[in-house]
Coordinates of C-alpha atoms and ligand atoms in Angstrom, one line a residue:
Chain A
X1 CA 19.1 74.7 -36.9
X2 CA 17.9 77.9 -38.4
X3 CA 15.9 80.9 -37.4
X4 CA 13.7 82.1 -40.2
X5 CA 10.4 83.9 -41.0
X6 CA 8.4 81.1 -42.4
X7 CA 5.4 81.7 -44.7
X8 CA 2.0 80.4 -43.5
X9 CA 0.7 78.1 -46.2
X10 CA -2.3 76.9 -44.3
X11 CA -4.1 77.2 -41.0
X12 CA -6.9 74.7 -40.3
X13 CA -9.2 74.5 -37.3
X14 CA -9.6 70.8 -36.7
X15 CA -12.0 71.1 -33.8
X16 CA -12.9 73.5 -31.0
X17 CA -9.4 73.9 -29.6
X18 CA -7.1 72.1 -32.1
X19 CA -5.4 73.6 -35.1
X20 CA -3.0 72.5 -37.8
X21 CA -0.6 75.1 -39.2
X22 CA 1.5 74.6 -42.3
X23 CA 4.7 76.6 -42.6
X24 CA 7.1 76.8 -45.5
X25 CA 10.7 76.0 -44.8
X26 CA 13.2 74.3 -47.1
X27 CA 15.7 73.8 -44.3
X28 CA 13.4 72.5 -41.6
X29 CA 11.4 70.2 -43.9
X30 CA 14.7 68.7 -45.1
X31 CA 16.6 68.4 -41.8
X32 CA 14.1 67.3 -39.2
X33 CA 13.5 64.0 -37.4
X34 CA 10.6 62.8 -35.4
X35 CA 10.5 64.1 -31.8
X36 CA 12.3 67.4 -32.8
X37 CA 10.5 70.7 -32.4
X38 CA 10.5 74.3 -33.4
X39 CA 10.5 77.3 -31.1
X40 CA 7.8 79.6 -32.4
X41 CA 7.4 83.4 -32.0
X42 CA 3.7 83.5 -32.1
X43 CA 3.6 87.3 -32.7
X44 CA 6.3 89.9 -33.3
X45 CA 5.0 91.8 -30.2
X46 CA 6.7 91.7 -26.8
X47 CA 3.6 90.1 -25.3
X48 CA 3.8 87.2 -25.2
X49 CA 7.5 87.5 -25.1
X50 CA 9.0 84.1 -25.3
X51 CA 8.9 81.6 -28.1
X52 CA 6.6 78.6 -27.7
X53 CA 8.0 75.1 -28.3
X54 CA 5.8 73.0 -30.7
X55 CA 6.6 69.6 -32.1
X56 CA 7.1 68.9 -35.8
X57 CA 4.0 67.0 -36.7
X58 CA 4.5 66.2 -40.4
X59 CA 6.9 67.0 -43.2
X60 CA 5.5 67.8 -46.6
X61 CA 8.5 67.2 -48.9
X62 CA 6.4 68.0 -52.0
X63 CA 6.3 71.7 -51.2
X64 CA 9.1 72.0 -48.6
X65 CA 6.8 72.7 -45.7
X66 CA 6.0 71.2 -42.3
X67 CA 2.9 71.0 -40.2
X68 CA 2.4 71.8 -36.5
X69 CA -0.6 70.4 -34.6
X70 CA -1.4 72.4 -31.6
X71 CA -4.0 73.0 -28.9
X72 CA -5.1 76.4 -27.6
X73 CA -4.2 76.4 -23.9
X74 CA -3.3 80.0 -23.3
X75 CA -2.5 83.4 -24.8
X76 CA 0.4 82.2 -27.0
X77 CA -1.4 79.4 -28.7
X78 CA -4.5 81.5 -29.0
X79 CA -2.6 84.2 -31.0
X80 CA -0.9 81.5 -33.1
X81 CA -4.4 80.3 -34.1
X82 CA -5.2 83.7 -35.5
X83 CA -2.2 83.9 -37.8
X84 CA -3.3 83.8 -41.4
X85 CA -2.2 82.3 -44.7
X86 CA 0.4 84.6 -46.4
X87 CA 1.8 86.0 -43.1
X88 CA 5.2 85.1 -41.8
X89 CA 6.0 83.5 -38.4
X90 CA 9.5 83.4 -36.9
X91 CA 10.5 79.8 -36.2
X92 CA 13.7 78.4 -34.7
X93 CA 14.5 74.8 -35.4
X94 CA 14.7 72.0 -35.8
X95 CA 15.6 71.7 -32.1
X96 CA 16.2 68.8 -29.7
X97 CA 17.4 65.3 -30.2
X98 CA 14.4 63.4 -31.5
X99 CA 13.4 59.7 -31.1
X100 CA 15.9 56.9 -31.8
X101 CA 14.0 54.5 -34.1
X102 CA 14.6 50.9 -33.1
X103 CA 14.1 48.2 -35.7
X104 CA 11.6 46.2 -33.5
X105 CA 7.8 46.1 -33.2
X106 CA 6.8 49.4 -31.7
X107 CA 4.2 50.8 -29.4
X108 CA 3.4 54.5 -29.8
X109 CA 1.5 56.0 -26.8
X110 CA 0.0 59.4 -27.1
X111 CA -1.8 61.4 -24.4
X112 CA -3.8 64.3 -25.8
X113 CA -1.5 66.5 -27.8
X114 CA 1.2 63.8 -27.6
X115 CA 0.0 62.6 -31.0
X116 CA 1.8 65.6 -32.6
X117 CA 5.3 64.3 -32.7
X118 CA 4.2 60.6 -32.8
X119 CA 2.6 61.0 -36.2
X120 CA 5.9 62.1 -37.8
X121 CA 7.5 59.1 -36.0
X122 CA 4.8 56.7 -37.3
X123 CA 5.4 57.9 -40.9
X124 CA 9.1 57.3 -40.6
X125 CA 8.4 53.8 -39.1
X126 CA 6.2 53.0 -42.1
X127 CA 9.0 54.0 -44.4
X128 CA 11.4 51.8 -42.6
X129 CA 8.8 48.9 -42.6
X130 CA 8.6 48.8 -38.8
X131 CA 5.4 47.5 -37.4
X132 CA 3.7 49.8 -35.0
X133 CA 0.6 49.9 -32.8
X134 CA -0.7 53.3 -31.7
X135 CA -2.6 54.1 -28.5
X136 CA -4.3 57.4 -28.1
X137 CA -5.8 58.7 -24.9
X138 CA -7.6 61.8 -24.0
X139 CA -10.3 63.4 -21.7
X140 CA -13.1 63.5 -24.3
X141 CA -13.7 62.5 -27.9
X142 CA -12.7 65.9 -29.1
X143 CA -9.3 65.6 -27.5
X144 CA -8.5 62.6 -29.7
X145 CA -6.6 63.6 -32.8
X146 CA -5.1 61.9 -35.8
X147 CA -6.8 58.5 -35.4
X148 CA -7.6 58.3 -39.1
X149 CA -4.1 59.5 -40.1
X150 CA -2.4 56.7 -38.2
X151 CA -4.9 54.2 -39.7
X152 CA -4.1 55.5 -43.2
X153 CA -0.5 54.5 -42.6
X154 CA -1.8 51.0 -42.1
X155 CA -1.2 50.8 -38.3
X156 CA -3.6 49.5 -35.7
X157 CA -5.0 52.3 -33.5
X158 CA -6.6 52.0 -30.1
X159 CA -8.4 54.9 -28.5
X160 CA -9.4 55.5 -24.9
X161 CA -11.2 58.5 -23.3
X162 CA -11.7 59.3 -19.6
X163 CA -15.5 59.9 -20.1
X164 CA -15.9 57.1 -22.6
X165 CA -17.2 59.3 -25.4
X166 CA -14.8 57.6 -27.8
X167 CA -13.1 54.2 -27.7
X168 CA -12.7 52.4 -24.4
X169 CA -13.6 54.3 -21.2
X170 CA -10.7 54.9 -18.8
X171 CA -7.0 55.8 -18.8
X172 CA -4.5 55.0 -21.4
X173 CA -2.5 53.1 -18.9
X174 CA -5.2 50.4 -18.8
X175 CA -5.1 50.1 -22.6
X176 CA -1.3 49.8 -22.3
X177 CA -1.5 46.6 -20.3
X178 CA -2.8 44.7 -23.3
X179 CA 0.1 45.7 -25.5
X180 CA 3.1 44.9 -23.4
X181 CA 4.2 42.3 -26.0
X182 CA 5.9 45.0 -28.1
X183 CA 9.6 45.6 -27.8
X184 CA 9.9 49.4 -27.9
X185 CA 7.7 52.1 -26.4
X186 CA 7.7 55.7 -27.7
X187 CA 5.5 58.0 -25.5
X188 CA 4.5 61.6 -25.5
X189 CA 1.9 63.3 -23.2
X190 CA 1.3 64.6 -19.7
X191 CA 4.1 63.9 -17.2
X192 CA 1.8 61.7 -14.9
X193 CA 1.1 59.5 -17.9
X194 CA 4.7 59.2 -18.9
X195 CA 5.7 58.3 -15.3
X196 CA 3.2 55.4 -15.3
X197 CA 4.2 54.1 -18.7
X198 CA 7.8 54.2 -17.7
X199 CA 7.1 52.2 -14.5
X200 CA 5.3 49.6 -16.5
X201 CA 8.0 49.5 -19.2
X202 CA 10.7 49.0 -16.6
X203 CA 8.8 46.2 -15.0
X204 CA 8.4 44.4 -18.3
X205 CA 11.9 45.3 -19.4
X206 CA 10.7 47.1 -22.5
X207 CA 12.9 49.9 -23.9
X208 CA 10.9 53.2 -23.5
X209 CA 11.6 56.7 -24.8
X210 CA 9.6 59.6 -23.5
X211 CA 9.3 63.1 -24.8
X212 CA 9.3 65.5 -21.8
X213 CA 7.7 68.9 -21.6
X214 CA 9.3 71.8 -19.9
X215 CA 9.0 75.6 -20.0
X216 CA 11.6 77.0 -22.4
X217 CA 13.2 80.3 -23.2
X218 CA 16.2 80.0 -25.6
X219 CA 15.3 76.5 -26.9
X220 CA 19.0 75.8 -27.8
X221 CA 20.7 75.0 -24.6
X222 CA 22.1 78.4 -23.6
X223 CA 19.8 79.6 -20.7
X224 CA 19.6 76.4 -18.6
X225 CA 15.9 77.1 -18.1
X226 CA 14.3 73.9 -19.2
X227 CA 15.9 71.5 -16.7
X228 CA 14.7 67.9 -16.4
X229 CA 15.9 65.9 -13.4
X230 CA 17.8 62.8 -14.5
X231 CA 20.1 60.2 -13.0
X232 CA 23.0 62.1 -14.5
X233 CA 21.9 65.4 -13.1
X234 CA 19.8 68.2 -14.6
X235 CA 19.6 67.8 -18.4
X236 CA 18.2 70.4 -20.8
X237 CA 14.9 69.3 -22.4
X238 CA 15.6 71.5 -25.4
X239 CA 19.0 70.2 -26.2
X240 CA 19.6 66.9 -24.4
X241 CA 15.9 66.0 -24.9
X242 CA 13.1 66.4 -25.3
X243 CA 13.3 62.7 -25.8
X244 CA 14.9 60.8 -22.9
X245 CA 15.2 57.1 -22.1
X246 CA 12.5 56.6 -19.5
X247 CA 14.9 54.9 -17.0
X248 CA 17.1 58.0 -17.0
X249 CA 14.3 60.3 -15.6
X250 CA 13.9 60.9 -11.9
X251 CA 10.1 61.4 -11.7
Chain B
X1 CA 36.9 99.6 -32.8
X2 CA 36.0 100.7 -29.3
X3 CA 37.9 100.2 -26.1
X4 CA 35.9 99.2 -23.0
X5 CA 37.9 98.7 -19.8
X6 CA 41.0 98.5 -22.1
X7 CA 39.4 95.6 -24.0
X8 CA 39.5 96.2 -27.8
X9 CA 36.0 95.5 -29.2
X10 CA 34.6 95.8 -32.7
X11 CA 31.6 97.5 -31.2
X12 CA 30.1 98.3 -27.8
X13 CA 27.5 95.4 -28.0
X14 CA 28.0 92.3 -25.8
X15 CA 26.1 89.1 -25.1
X16 CA 25.0 89.2 -21.4
X17 CA 26.0 86.5 -18.9
X18 CA 23.8 83.4 -18.6
X19 CA 21.9 84.1 -21.8
X20 CA 24.4 83.2 -24.5
X21 CA 26.4 80.1 -25.1
X22 CA 28.4 78.7 -28.1
X23 CA 25.1 77.3 -29.3
X24 CA 24.4 80.8 -30.8
X25 CA 27.4 80.3 -33.2
X26 CA 25.1 78.1 -35.2
X27 CA 22.7 81.0 -35.7
X28 CA 24.8 84.1 -35.9
X29 CA 28.4 85.0 -36.6
X30 CA 29.5 85.6 -33.1
X31 CA 32.8 87.2 -34.2
X32 CA 30.7 90.2 -35.1
X33 CA 29.9 90.9 -31.4
X34 CA 31.8 93.3 -29.2
X35 CA 32.3 90.6 -26.6
X36 CA 30.7 87.5 -25.1
X37 CA 30.3 87.3 -21.4
X38 CA 30.2 83.8 -20.1
X39 CA 27.7 82.2 -17.8
X40 CA 28.8 82.8 -14.2
X41 CA 31.6 80.4 -13.2
X42 CA 31.8 79.2 -9.7
X43 CA 34.6 77.3 -7.9
X44 CA 32.8 74.0 -7.8
X45 CA 30.2 72.7 -10.4
X46 CA 26.7 73.9 -9.5
X47 CA 23.7 71.8 -10.3
X48 CA 21.3 74.7 -10.2
X49 CA 17.8 75.0 -8.8
X50 CA 14.9 72.5 -9.3
X51 CA 12.5 73.1 -12.1
X52 CA 10.3 74.9 -13.0
X53 CA 13.1 77.5 -13.4
X54 CA 11.5 80.0 -15.7
X55 CA 8.1 81.5 -16.3
X56 CA 6.8 84.2 -18.6
X57 CA 5.5 87.5 -17.1
X58 CA 4.1 90.6 -18.9
X59 CA 6.9 91.7 -21.4
X60 CA 9.4 89.7 -19.3
X61 CA 10.4 86.5 -17.7
X62 CA 11.4 85.2 -14.3
X63 CA 14.3 82.9 -13.9
X64 CA 15.7 81.0 -11.0
X65 CA 18.4 79.0 -12.7
X66 CA 20.6 79.0 -9.6
X67 CA 23.9 79.5 -11.5
X68 CA 24.0 76.0 -13.0
X69 CA 27.5 75.7 -14.4
X70 CA 30.3 73.3 -14.9
X71 CA 32.7 74.8 -12.3
X72 CA 36.1 76.4 -12.7
X73 CA 38.1 73.4 -13.7
X74 CA 35.8 72.2 -16.4
X75 CA 35.4 75.8 -17.6
X76 CA 39.2 76.1 -18.0
X77 CA 39.4 72.6 -19.6
X78 CA 36.6 72.9 -22.2
X79 CA 34.9 76.3 -22.4
X80 CA 38.1 78.4 -22.7
X81 CA 39.6 76.3 -25.5
X82 CA 36.3 76.3 -27.3
X83 CA 36.1 80.1 -27.2
X84 CA 39.8 80.4 -28.2
X85 CA 38.5 79.3 -31.7
X86 CA 36.6 82.5 -32.0
X87 CA 38.0 86.0 -32.5
X88 CA 35.4 87.6 -30.2
X89 CA 36.8 88.7 -26.8
X90 CA 35.7 86.4 -24.0
X91 CA 34.8 88.1 -20.7
X92 CA 34.3 85.6 -17.9
X93 CA 31.6 86.3 -15.3
X94 CA 32.6 85.1 -11.9
X95 CA 30.5 84.2 -8.9
X96 CA 31.5 83.1 -5.4
X97 CA 30.3 82.5 -1.9
X98 CA 33.3 84.1 -0.2
X99 CA 36.0 86.7 -1.0
X100 CA 38.6 83.9 -1.1
X101 CA 36.6 82.0 -3.7
X102 CA 36.3 85.1 -6.0
X103 CA 40.0 85.8 -5.6
X104 CA 41.0 82.2 -6.4
X105 CA 38.7 81.9 -9.5
X106 CA 40.0 85.3 -10.8
X107 CA 43.6 84.3 -10.3
X108 CA 43.2 81.0 -12.1
X109 CA 41.3 82.7 -15.0
X110 CA 44.0 85.4 -15.4
X111 CA 46.5 82.7 -16.5
X112 CA 44.6 82.2 -19.8
X113 CA 45.1 84.6 -22.6
X114 CA 41.7 83.8 -24.1
X115 CA 40.2 85.5 -21.1
X116 CA 40.1 89.3 -22.0
X117 CA 38.3 90.5 -18.9
X118 CA 36.4 89.6 -15.8
X119 CA 32.9 90.5 -14.7
X120 CA 32.2 90.0 -11.0
X121 CA 28.7 88.9 -10.4
X122 CA 27.7 90.3 -7.0
X123 CA 24.1 90.4 -8.0
X124 CA 22.6 87.0 -8.6
X125 CA 19.3 86.8 -6.7
X126 CA 18.9 83.0 -7.1
X127 CA 21.6 81.5 -4.8
X128 CA 21.5 81.2 -1.1
X129 CA 25.1 82.1 -0.3
X130 CA 27.5 84.9 -1.4
X131 CA 26.9 86.8 -4.6
X132 CA 24.1 89.2 -4.0
X133 CA 25.0 89.4 -0.3
X134 CA 28.1 91.4 -1.4
X135 CA 26.2 93.5 -3.9
X136 CA 23.6 94.9 -1.5
X137 CA 26.2 96.2 1.0
X138 CA 28.6 99.0 0.0
X139 CA 31.3 97.9 2.6
X140 CA 31.2 94.3 1.4
X141 CA 31.3 95.4 -2.2
X142 CA 34.4 97.5 -1.7
X143 CA 36.2 94.8 0.3
X144 CA 35.5 92.2 -2.3
X145 CA 36.5 94.3 -5.3
X146 CA 39.6 95.5 -3.6
X147 CA 40.7 91.9 -2.9
X148 CA 40.0 90.8 -6.4
X149 CA 41.7 93.9 -7.9
X150 CA 44.9 92.9 -6.2
X151 CA 44.8 89.3 -7.6
X152 CA 44.5 90.2 -11.3
X153 CA 45.7 92.6 -14.0
X154 CA 42.7 91.8 -16.2
X155 CA 40.1 94.5 -16.8
X156 CA 37.6 94.3 -14.0
X157 CA 33.9 94.8 -14.5
X158 CA 31.6 94.7 -11.5
X159 CA 28.0 93.8 -12.2
X160 CA 25.5 95.5 -9.9
X161 CA 22.1 94.4 -8.7
X162 CA 19.0 96.7 -8.9
X163 CA 17.7 95.1 -5.7
X164 CA 19.0 98.0 -3.5
X165 CA 17.6 101.3 -2.2
X166 CA 20.4 103.4 -3.7
X167 CA 22.5 101.9 -6.5
X168 CA 24.9 104.9 -6.5
X169 CA 26.2 103.8 -3.0
X170 CA 27.2 100.4 -4.3
X171 CA 28.5 101.9 -7.5
X172 CA 30.8 104.2 -5.6
X173 CA 32.0 101.4 -3.4
X174 CA 32.9 99.2 -6.3
X175 CA 34.8 102.0 -8.0
X176 CA 36.6 102.7 -4.7
X177 CA 37.6 99.1 -4.6
X178 CA 39.1 99.3 -8.0
X179 CA 36.5 98.4 -10.6
X180 CA 37.4 99.6 -14.1
X181 CA 33.9 99.4 -15.4
X182 CA 30.4 98.8 -13.9
X183 CA 27.7 96.8 -15.6
X184 CA 24.1 97.1 -14.6
X185 CA 21.5 95.8 -14.1
X186 CA 21.3 92.2 -13.1
X187 CA 17.7 90.8 -12.8
X188 CA 15.0 92.4 -10.5
X189 CA 13.8 90.1 -7.8
X190 CA 10.3 89.0 -8.5
X191 CA 7.6 86.3 -8.1
X192 CA 4.6 84.9 -9.8
X193 CA 1.8 82.7 -8.5
X194 CA -0.3 80.3 -10.5
X195 CA -3.9 81.1 -9.5
X196 CA -5.1 77.7 -10.5
X197 CA -2.8 75.8 -8.2
X198 CA -2.3 78.7 -5.8
X199 CA 1.4 77.9 -5.8
X200 CA 4.5 79.9 -6.9
X201 CA 5.2 79.3 -10.6
X202 CA 8.9 78.8 -9.8
X203 CA 10.1 75.9 -7.7
X204 CA 12.5 78.4 -6.0
X205 CA 9.5 80.6 -5.2
X206 CA 11.2 83.8 -6.3
X207 CA 13.3 84.6 -9.4
X208 CA 15.0 87.3 -11.3
X209 CA 12.9 89.4 -13.8
X210 CA 14.5 90.2 -17.1
X211 CA 13.4 91.4 -20.5
X212 CA 11.6 94.6 -21.8
X213 CA 9.7 94.9 -18.5
X214 CA 12.8 96.0 -16.6
X215 CA 14.2 98.4 -19.2
X216 CA 12.9 101.6 -17.4
X217 CA 14.4 100.5 -14.2
X218 CA 17.8 99.8 -15.9
X219 CA 17.7 103.1 -17.7
X220 CA 17.0 105.0 -14.5
X221 CA 19.8 103.2 -12.7
X222 CA 22.3 103.7 -15.5
X223 CA 21.4 107.4 -15.5
X224 CA 21.8 107.7 -11.7
X225 CA 25.1 105.8 -11.7
X226 CA 26.5 107.8 -14.6
X227 CA 26.0 110.9 -12.5
X228 CA 27.7 109.4 -9.5
X229 CA 30.8 107.8 -10.8
X230 CA 33.5 108.5 -13.5
X231 CA 34.1 104.9 -14.8
X232 CA 32.4 103.7 -17.9
X233 CA 29.1 101.9 -17.6
X234 CA 27.7 99.0 -19.5
X235 CA 23.9 99.2 -19.7
X236 CA 21.9 95.9 -19.5
X237 CA 18.3 95.2 -19.0
X238 CA 15.5 94.7 -21.5
X239 CA 17.3 95.6 -24.7
X240 CA 15.7 94.0 -27.7
X241 CA 16.1 96.7 -30.4
X242 CA 18.6 99.3 -31.6
X243 CA 16.3 102.0 -30.2
X244 CA 16.5 100.4 -26.7
X245 CA 20.3 100.3 -27.0
X246 CA 20.4 104.0 -28.1
X247 CA 18.3 104.9 -25.1
X248 CA 21.0 103.4 -22.8
X249 CA 23.7 105.4 -24.5
X250 CA 21.7 108.6 -23.8
X251 CA 21.3 107.6 -20.2
X252 CA 25.1 107.5 -19.9
X253 CA 26.2 104.0 -20.9
X254 CA 29.4 103.5 -22.9
X255 CA 28.4 100.0 -24.0
X256 CA 25.5 97.6 -23.7
X257 CA 24.6 93.9 -23.2
X258 CA 21.8 91.9 -24.7
X259 CA 20.4 89.1 -22.6
X260 CA 16.8 87.9 -22.8
X261 CA 16.6 89.6 -26.2
X262 CA 18.6 86.8 -27.8
X263 CA 16.0 84.2 -26.7
X264 CA 13.3 86.1 -28.6
X265 CA 15.3 86.8 -31.6
X266 CA 18.8 85.2 -32.0
X267 CA 19.6 87.9 -34.6
X268 CA 18.6 90.8 -32.3
X269 CA 22.2 91.4 -31.2
X270 CA 23.4 91.5 -34.8
X271 CA 20.6 93.8 -35.8
X272 CA 21.5 96.1 -32.9
X273 CA 25.2 96.2 -34.0
X274 CA 24.1 97.0 -37.6
X275 CA 21.5 99.5 -36.5
X276 CA 23.9 101.5 -34.2
X277 CA 25.9 102.4 -37.3
X278 CA 23.1 104.8 -38.2
X279 CA 23.6 106.7 -34.9
X280 CA 26.3 109.0 -33.8
X281 CA 27.0 107.8 -30.3
Ligands
LIG301 C1 9.3 70.0 -26.7 C2 7.9 70.5 -26.6 C3 7.0 70.2 -27.7 C4 5.7 70.6 -27.6 N1 4.9 70.3 -28.7 C5 3.6 70.7 -28.7 C6 2.7 70.4 -29.8 O1 3.1 69.8 -30.8 N2 1.5 70.9 -29.7 C7 1.0 71.6 -28.7 O2 -0.2 72.0 -28.7 N3 1.8 71.9 -27.6 C8 3.1 71.5 -27.6 N4 3.9 71.8 -26.5 C9 3.3 72.6 -25.4 C10 3.3 74.0 -25.8 O3 4.6 74.5 -25.9 C11 2.5 74.9 -24.8 O4 1.2 74.4 -24.8 C12 2.5 76.3 -25.1 O5 3.8 76.9 -24.9 C13 1.5 77.1 -24.3 O6 1.6 78.5 -24.6 P1 0.4 79.5 -24.3 O7 1.0 80.8 -24.3 O8 -0.7 79.2 -25.2 O9 0.0 79.0 -22.8 P2 0.5 79.6 -21.4 O10 -0.4 80.8 -21.1 O11 1.9 79.8 -21.4 O12 0.1 78.4 -20.5 C14 -1.2 77.8 -20.5 C15 -1.1 76.5 -19.8 O13 -0.2 75.6 -20.4 C16 0.8 75.2 -19.6 N5 2.1 75.2 -20.4 C17 2.6 76.3 -21.1 N6 3.8 76.0 -21.6 C18 4.1 74.8 -21.3 C19 5.2 73.9 -21.6 N7 6.2 74.3 -22.4 N8 5.2 72.7 -21.1 C20 4.2 72.3 -20.3 N9 3.1 73.0 -20.0 C21 3.0 74.2 -20.5 C22 0.9 76.2 -18.5 O14 1.3 75.6 -17.3 C23 -0.6 76.6 -18.4 O15 -1.3 75.7 -17.5 C24 5.2 71.3 -26.5 C25 6.1 71.6 -25.5 C26 7.4 71.2 -25.5 C27 8.3 71.6 -24.4
LIG302 C1 18.2 82.8 -17.9 C2 19.1 83.8 -17.4 C3 20.3 83.5 -16.8 C4 21.2 84.4 -16.3 N1 22.3 84.1 -15.7 C5 23.2 85.0 -15.2 C6 24.5 84.6 -14.7 O1 24.8 83.5 -14.6 N2 25.3 85.6 -14.2 C7 24.9 87.0 -14.3 O2 25.7 87.8 -13.9 N3 23.7 87.3 -14.8 C8 22.9 86.4 -15.3 N4 21.7 86.8 -15.9 C9 21.3 88.2 -15.9 C10 21.6 88.8 -17.3 O3 23.0 88.7 -17.7 C11 21.1 90.3 -17.4 O4 21.8 91.0 -16.4 C12 19.6 90.4 -17.1 O5 18.9 89.3 -17.6 C13 19.0 91.7 -17.6 O6 19.2 91.8 -19.0 P1 18.1 91.4 -20.1 O7 16.8 92.0 -19.7 O8 18.6 91.9 -21.4 O9 18.0 89.9 -20.0 C14 20.8 85.8 -16.4 C15 19.6 86.2 -17.0 C16 18.7 85.2 -17.5 C17 17.4 85.6 -18.1
LIG303 S1 15.3 76.5 -23.1 FE1 17.2 77.5 -22.8 S2 18.4 75.8 -22.2 FE2 16.6 74.8 -22.8

């Protein structure tokens, strides 16, 4: 891991609340794996104080940069969205353990912003010739991201929205029921969704990895702030996770 | 070189308890620090409090970690040998529920040459028993420090809580008990409520406030304490820049600790050490 002031190469507004930020970093672009994240100091000021954890979304080897895909949910992400090309942003990473890629047909399940790390994962699966199906769920059509990007990798993508404005109407869990023939599940999204997926996976005896969210301070395992309750006691989402085997989690 | 409580240090800048683990050795050269203070060590392993354990507040953060740590035996078996690989002095922060516990832990730690000093945590606001219950009562403080003093020859730092009406009373009691040095402040008891859910943001309901928000409180208490006692004082609370550190020296501190500042900038502590060279303190 490294802490560095990374140059902003690009900042694109994808839709109302979603942004894609490209940062230059030789080290991070060459040493990261899917599921890992960076802890971002959105501004040099003391408000907001703490760094914000954001998943590594895509690596751009051609210019030693990486992308973050993020949603504005509060003050920190709002400030991040205002940072401009040419400025520098302090990032700490790559952090966390990342997904363990299994050489079996995969099911990637993303709730909302959960697509962010799963796109990086899908790219690696494509490189390793692993077949993957991608499910994306969200509240409305504008909370569905990356559908076309996954398709470009040659994977099948299924979309569901709660209001039916895109794809099937309903919850992602209903969509999941049709895909329980796959051998490994990789999921990222809201905790309630991950809990349901993990129940279903356990029932069908499918290996399932989930990326857990937690509030973080240090991001490296020192402060014990980001505890996740597991069968082997509290584990740190930033260091032992954020990816856990679903059966390990006490929901 | 400086000498704090008889401990030789390269400089008077230390990493504060609970905010700095060996993980930071991947980001900075920790041998450059004056000292590293360990996370509080308790007799038995402690699981800590349920999450959420932290939340951000204006220019600060609340934490209710609940002293999660591996316990004395594991600390001796793994953490001490790990730190023996570094040159930086290790000061072990100790927390207990009873006087006997503090005494036992300190005695055991004193057998290890890697341990250069002890810091008694009588100020954690996030555990139900012991700890802060000593630190808010001058008599209990004196009794505890006296008992520990008898059990070890190691330099003894006593870490004070700001959650009292008059910190100088506690400071005097700690010195009377035999403290070589005082460190202050630990976190300020606080609380935050999520107005959407109408529930406390921390599962523990209350937590300890740290970061720039508490710096004026820490400065005031260091100043008051420096007027009241003759032992050296280590200032801690909200230090993120060299200017913050300098302010503590002017308030009467002989050394400082950086806590939350390391989360924001892992290099902050190194920048402070470098920056202090420009000041005559
Ligand atoms: C390992 C990890 C990877 C992440 N990856 C991404 C990503 O790729 N893209 C992205 O948009 N977001 C991601 N997040 C979530 C992101 O960290 C938060 O949205 C961000 O910190 C919010 O900051 P803020 O100041 O804008 O909002 P705040 O004002 O801090 O909070 C606004 C709202 O968001 C919730 N929230 C804030 N921080 C977190 C958190 N750490 N976990 C869960 N809920 C939170 C709060 O409860 C509140 O309701 C990730 C989180 C983790 C732990
Ligand atoms: C996450 C966290 C954990 C802490 N754990 C301990 C601890 O185990 N023992 C202790 O004496 N102080 C602990 N502290 C208090 C700090 O050492 C320090 O006194 C306090 O945070 C104020 O300094 P700061 O504003 O520089 O962080 C902790 C603080 C934080 C933020
Ligand atoms: S954020 Fe500090 S231990 Fe995970």
